[in-house]
Tab-separated table of C-alpha atoms in Angstrom:
chain	number	residue	atom	x	y	z
A	629	ASP	CA	0.000	0.000	0.000
A	630	THR	CA	1.136	3.502	-0.787
A	631	GLU	CA	2.140	5.823	2.067
A	632	VAL	CA	0.372	8.718	0.381
A	633	THR	CA	-3.364	8.400	0.896
A	634	GLN	CA	-5.844	10.065	-1.441
A	635	THR	CA	-9.594	10.400	-1.002
A	636	PRO	CA	-11.966	9.840	-2.602
A	637	LYS	CA	-10.810	7.103	-4.986
A	638	HIS	CA	-13.508	8.026	-7.495
A	639	LEU	CA	-15.477	11.233	-7.959
A	640	VAL	CA	-18.190	12.164	-10.414
A	641	MET	CA	-19.216	15.806	-10.468
A	642	GLY	CA	-21.260	18.127	-12.585
A	643	MET	CA	-19.858	21.259	-14.128
A	644	THR	CA	-21.545	23.468	-11.521
A	645	ASN	CA	-20.467	21.449	-8.500
A	646	LYS	CA	-17.817	22.295	-5.929
A	647	LYS	CA	-15.783	19.394	-4.607
A	648	SER	CA	-12.420	18.772	-2.956
A	649	LEU	CA	-9.739	16.139	-3.319
A	650	LYS	CA	-7.727	15.257	-0.241
A	651	CYS	CA	-4.218	13.916	0.231
A	652	GLU	CA	-2.393	12.892	3.386
A	653	GLN	CA	1.117	11.668	4.135
A	654	HIS	CA	2.820	10.876	7.429
A	655	MET	CA	6.373	10.394	6.210
A	656	GLY	CA	7.509	13.812	7.419
A	657	HIS	CA	7.882	14.995	3.841
A	658	ARG	CA	7.970	18.762	3.378
A	659	ALA	CA	7.151	18.954	-0.320
A	660	MET	CA	3.780	17.957	-1.744
A	661	TYR	CA	2.545	17.915	-5.310
A	662	TRP	CA	-0.567	17.673	-7.426
A	663	TYR	CA	-0.329	15.956	-10.802
A	664	LYS	CA	-2.953	15.348	-13.470
A	665	GLN	CA	-2.761	12.224	-15.606
A	666	LYS	CA	-4.767	11.461	-18.712
A	667	ALA	CA	-5.100	7.905	-20.010
A	668	LYS	CA	-1.879	6.517	-21.528
A	669	LYS	CA	-0.029	9.782	-20.797
A	670	PRO	CA	2.614	10.733	-18.239
A	671	PRO	CA	1.675	12.709	-15.138
A	672	GLU	CA	1.583	16.473	-15.664
A	673	LEU	CA	2.643	18.696	-12.802
A	674	MET	CA	0.020	21.142	-11.556
A	675	PHE	CA	1.219	22.520	-8.215
A	676	VAL	CA	4.107	22.154	-5.790
A	677	TYR	CA	4.044	23.087	-2.120
A	678	SER	CA	7.348	23.352	-0.336
A	679	TYR	CA	7.261	23.799	3.437
A	680	GLU	CA	3.522	24.543	3.176
A	681	LYS	CA	4.021	27.410	0.747
A	682	LEU	CA	2.999	27.262	-2.890
A	683	SER	CA	6.252	27.235	-4.858
A	684	ILE	CA	5.121	26.185	-8.333
A	685	ASN	CA	1.852	26.753	-10.205
A	686	GLU	CA	2.136	25.388	-13.723
A	687	SER	CA	-0.329	27.941	-15.134
A	688	VAL	CA	-3.267	25.881	-13.931
A	689	PRO	CA	-6.763	27.385	-14.501
A	690	SER	CA	-8.268	29.055	-11.449
A	691	ARG	CA	-11.072	26.480	-11.309
A	692	PHE	CA	-8.411	24.353	-9.554
A	693	SER	CA	-7.438	25.776	-6.166
A	694	PRO	CA	-4.805	24.055	-4.026
A	695	GLU	CA	-4.505	24.336	-0.276
A	696	CYS	CA	-1.913	23.007	2.147
A	697	PRO	CA	-3.369	23.262	5.694
A	698	ASN	CA	-0.290	21.665	7.273
A	699	SER	CA	2.769	19.655	6.349
A	700	SER	CA	0.796	16.385	6.185
A	701	LEU	CA	-2.262	17.485	4.258
A	702	LEU	CA	-2.892	18.734	0.756
A	703	ASN	CA	-6.245	19.611	-0.757
A	704	LEU	CA	-7.352	20.434	-4.272
A	705	HIS	CA	-10.574	22.411	-4.468
A	706	LEU	CA	-12.549	22.032	-7.670
A	707	HIS	CA	-15.174	24.422	-9.027
A	708	ALA	CA	-16.878	24.842	-12.381
A	709	LEU	CA	-14.840	22.129	-14.050
A	710	GLN	CA	-15.105	21.149	-17.681
A	711	PRO	CA	-15.508	17.629	-19.102
A	712	GLU	CA	-11.932	17.805	-20.394
A	713	ASP	CA	-10.766	18.028	-16.772
A	714	SER	CA	-11.753	14.391	-16.333
A	715	ALA	CA	-8.534	12.576	-15.421
A	716	LEU	CA	-6.642	10.782	-12.675
A	717	TYR	CA	-5.436	13.312	-10.110
A	718	LEU	CA	-2.313	12.208	-8.321
A	719	CYS	CA	-0.852	13.545	-5.125
A	720	ALA	CA	2.823	13.026	-4.378
A	721	SER	CA	5.269	13.957	-1.667
A	722	SER	CA	9.036	14.128	-1.260
A	723	ARG	CA	11.374	14.698	1.635
A	724	GLY	CA	12.233	18.254	0.681
A	725	GLY	CA	11.588	20.549	-2.255
A	726	GLN	CA	15.262	21.095	-2.911
A	727	GLY	CA	16.538	17.622	-2.139
A	728	ARG	CA	18.249	16.023	-5.124
A	729	ASN	CA	17.983	12.508	-3.795
A	730	SER	CA	14.432	12.879	-2.684
A	731	PRO	CA	12.197	10.677	-4.805
A	732	LEU	CA	8.540	11.358	-5.334
A	733	HIS	CA	6.093	9.069	-3.551
A	734	PHE	CA	2.761	8.980	-5.342
A	735	GLY	CA	-0.678	8.146	-4.029
A	736	ASN	CA	-3.046	5.981	-6.057
A	737	GLY	CA	-4.990	8.964	-7.249
A	738	THR	CA	-8.570	10.152	-7.500
A	739	ARG	CA	-10.335	9.187	-10.713
A	740	LEU	CA	-12.381	12.300	-11.550
A	741	THR	CA	-15.215	12.336	-14.071
A	742	VAL	CA	-16.850	15.657	-14.949
A	743	THR	CA	-20.300	15.324	-16.516
B	554	GLN	CA	11.749	23.197	-23.972
B	555	GLN	CA	13.225	20.448	-21.849
B	556	GLN	CA	12.263	17.005	-23.104
B	557	VAL	CA	12.756	13.363	-22.350
B	558	LYS	CA	12.012	11.089	-25.289
B	559	GLN	CA	11.044	7.499	-24.502
B	560	SER	CA	10.772	4.477	-26.756
B	561	PRO	CA	9.167	2.169	-27.614
B	562	GLN	CA	5.596	3.242	-26.903
B	563	SER	CA	4.601	-0.392	-26.346
B	564	LEU	CA	6.535	-3.599	-25.908
B	565	ILE	CA	5.556	-7.265	-25.890
B	566	VAL	CA	8.024	-9.728	-24.395
B	567	GLN	CA	7.822	-13.425	-23.687
B	568	LYS	CA	8.152	-14.629	-20.124
B	569	GLY	CA	11.822	-15.017	-19.254
B	570	GLY	CA	12.943	-12.566	-21.916
B	571	ILE	CA	14.688	-9.214	-21.549
B	572	SER	CA	12.643	-6.014	-21.740
B	573	ILE	CA	14.534	-2.909	-22.836
B	574	ILE	CA	13.144	0.622	-22.685
B	575	ASN	CA	15.177	3.585	-23.886
B	576	CYS	CA	15.131	7.272	-23.004
B	577	ALA	CA	17.052	10.231	-24.369
B	578	TYR	CA	17.279	13.761	-23.037
B	579	GLU	CA	18.412	17.076	-24.424
B	580	ASN	CA	19.236	19.167	-21.388
B	581	THR	CA	22.602	18.574	-19.741
B	582	ALA	CA	21.344	20.240	-16.588
B	583	PHE	CA	19.589	17.070	-15.460
B	584	ASP	CA	21.194	15.224	-12.567
B	585	TYR	CA	18.703	12.610	-11.392
B	586	PHE	CA	17.019	9.983	-13.546
B	587	PRO	CA	14.295	7.844	-11.956
B	588	TRP	CA	12.129	5.160	-13.497
B	589	TYR	CA	8.540	4.737	-12.385
B	590	GLN	CA	6.304	1.686	-12.762
B	591	GLN	CA	2.549	2.153	-12.927
B	592	PHE	CA	-0.081	-0.564	-12.783
B	593	PRO	CA	-3.650	0.118	-13.962
B	594	GLY	CA	-5.642	1.970	-11.323
B	595	LYS	CA	-2.541	2.772	-9.267
B	596	GLY	CA	-0.186	5.684	-8.944
B	597	PRO	CA	3.365	5.534	-10.306
B	598	ALA	CA	5.855	3.865	-7.975
B	599	LEU	CA	9.590	4.515	-7.990
B	600	LEU	CA	11.342	1.483	-9.423
B	601	ILE	CA	14.987	2.479	-9.626
B	602	ALA	CA	16.959	5.697	-10.092
B	603	ILE	CA	20.449	6.738	-11.180
B	604	ARG	CA	22.682	9.798	-11.099
B	605	PRO	CA	24.914	10.667	-14.065
B	606	ASP	CA	28.179	9.952	-12.259
B	607	VAL	CA	27.302	6.243	-12.408
B	608	SER	CA	27.112	4.261	-15.671
B	609	GLU	CA	25.019	1.385	-14.390
B	610	LYS	CA	22.833	0.551	-11.425
B	611	LYS	CA	21.285	-2.831	-10.731
B	612	GLU	CA	18.520	-3.751	-8.323
B	613	GLY	CA	17.406	-7.344	-8.619
B	614	ARG	CA	16.151	-7.976	-12.147
B	615	PHE	CA	16.110	-4.250	-12.971
B	616	THR	CA	19.150	-2.432	-14.363
B	617	ILE	CA	19.600	1.161	-15.493
B	618	SER	CA	22.358	1.827	-18.015
B	619	PHE	CA	23.432	5.450	-18.368
B	620	ASN	CA	25.443	6.991	-21.231
B	621	LYS	CA	26.213	10.585	-20.289
B	622	SER	CA	27.970	11.514	-23.541
B	623	ALA	CA	25.056	10.259	-25.631
B	624	LYS	CA	22.482	11.687	-23.192
B	625	GLN	CA	20.717	8.350	-23.110
B	626	PHE	CA	19.617	5.968	-20.405
B	627	SER	CA	17.780	2.699	-20.512
B	628	LEU	CA	15.933	0.244	-18.308
B	629	HIS	CA	16.606	-3.467	-18.690
B	630	ILE	CA	14.272	-5.980	-17.084
B	631	MET	CA	15.890	-9.407	-16.971
B	632	ASP	CA	13.846	-12.616	-16.803
B	633	SER	CA	10.661	-10.620	-17.465
B	634	GLN	CA	7.561	-11.931	-15.698
B	635	PRO	CA	3.836	-11.446	-16.380
B	636	GLY	CA	3.705	-9.476	-13.125
B	637	ASP	CA	6.032	-6.915	-14.721
B	638	SER	CA	3.263	-5.979	-17.166
B	639	ALA	CA	2.732	-2.281	-16.497
B	640	THR	CA	3.467	1.145	-17.898
B	641	TYR	CA	6.999	2.403	-17.326
B	642	PHE	CA	7.969	6.072	-17.277
B	643	CYS	CA	11.491	7.406	-17.345
B	644	ALA	CA	12.024	10.860	-15.908
B	645	ALA	CA	14.680	13.487	-15.318
B	646	ARG	CA	15.113	16.257	-12.786
B	647	GLY	CA	17.146	19.426	-13.180
B	648	ILE	CA	20.323	20.209	-11.264
B	649	TYR	CA	18.647	23.212	-9.732
B	650	ASN	CA	15.679	21.002	-8.945
B	651	GLN	CA	13.125	23.589	-9.993
B	652	GLY	CA	11.158	22.849	-6.863
B	653	GLY	CA	11.181	19.121	-7.468
B	654	LYS	CA	9.787	19.180	-10.988
B	655	LEU	CA	10.274	15.947	-12.913
B	656	ILE	CA	10.237	15.809	-16.700
B	657	PHE	CA	8.578	12.528	-17.688
B	658	GLY	CA	8.956	10.493	-20.850
B	659	GLN	CA	5.776	9.509	-22.677
B	660	GLY	CA	5.685	6.019	-21.184
B	661	THR	CA	6.075	2.448	-22.401
B	662	GLU	CA	3.294	-0.077	-22.009
B	663	LEU	CA	4.976	-3.426	-21.331
B	664	SER	CA	3.126	-6.704	-21.755
B	665	VAL	CA	4.880	-9.919	-20.722
B	666	LYS	CA	3.258	-12.984	-22.238
B	667	PRO	CA	3.266	-16.263	-20.280
C-alpha cells in the first residue's frame, strides 16, 4: 500500500459542483505535489508546495485551487470544471523541495469524471 | 523546452525474456534519472533511479544503463515476468531542482506474455 493516501478514490461531479480532493502523508515529507494524468499519458505537474508554501503553479486554470493546511495534508478544491478536466489526479510527496535525492512518492490517485 | 524522449511506446516480451526501454534527453542540466512503474488503477511507484556519475545501477532484475555523452539511459528488465506488465515512465530532474519538478517520458506499455 502507498504511504500517500488520497480520497476519494472516485469522484463524479457536474460542471456546476464544488468538490475537494484530499491527500495525506505521514512520512515527514515537506514537499507535496498535485499531478494530473490522462489515459496513456505521463503525469503532468500542476502545483508544488514546499514547506507549506505554494512554490510552483504550472499555469493551472483558477477552477483548480490548491490548499496546504499543514505539512501532512494537501487539498485540491474544484469548481466549475469542464468535461476535459476528467482525469486521474495524483498527489505526491518528497522529503524536501530542494533535495536532489528525494524521490517522489505517489498516491493511487482520484479518478475524476466531470459530466 | 526540456524534453525526455522514450521508446518504444509499447513492448511485448515473452516470459523469461529481456525487456529494454530507452530514453534520451536534451538538457545537460539534469542530474537525477528515476524510473517509475505504474499498474492500472494505481499511482506511479519509484522502481529504480540513477545519477549521471554512475554508468550502471542494478537492483534485482532491474538495471539502469546510463550513457552521459550520448544523453541516453535505458531500463533493462531481466527474466521478465507477467507481473512486470505495467506502464513504465522514465524521468529526469534538473540540477537546480526547480522545486522538485520531474520531466517525464511519454511512457512504455509493457506486456509480458506467459
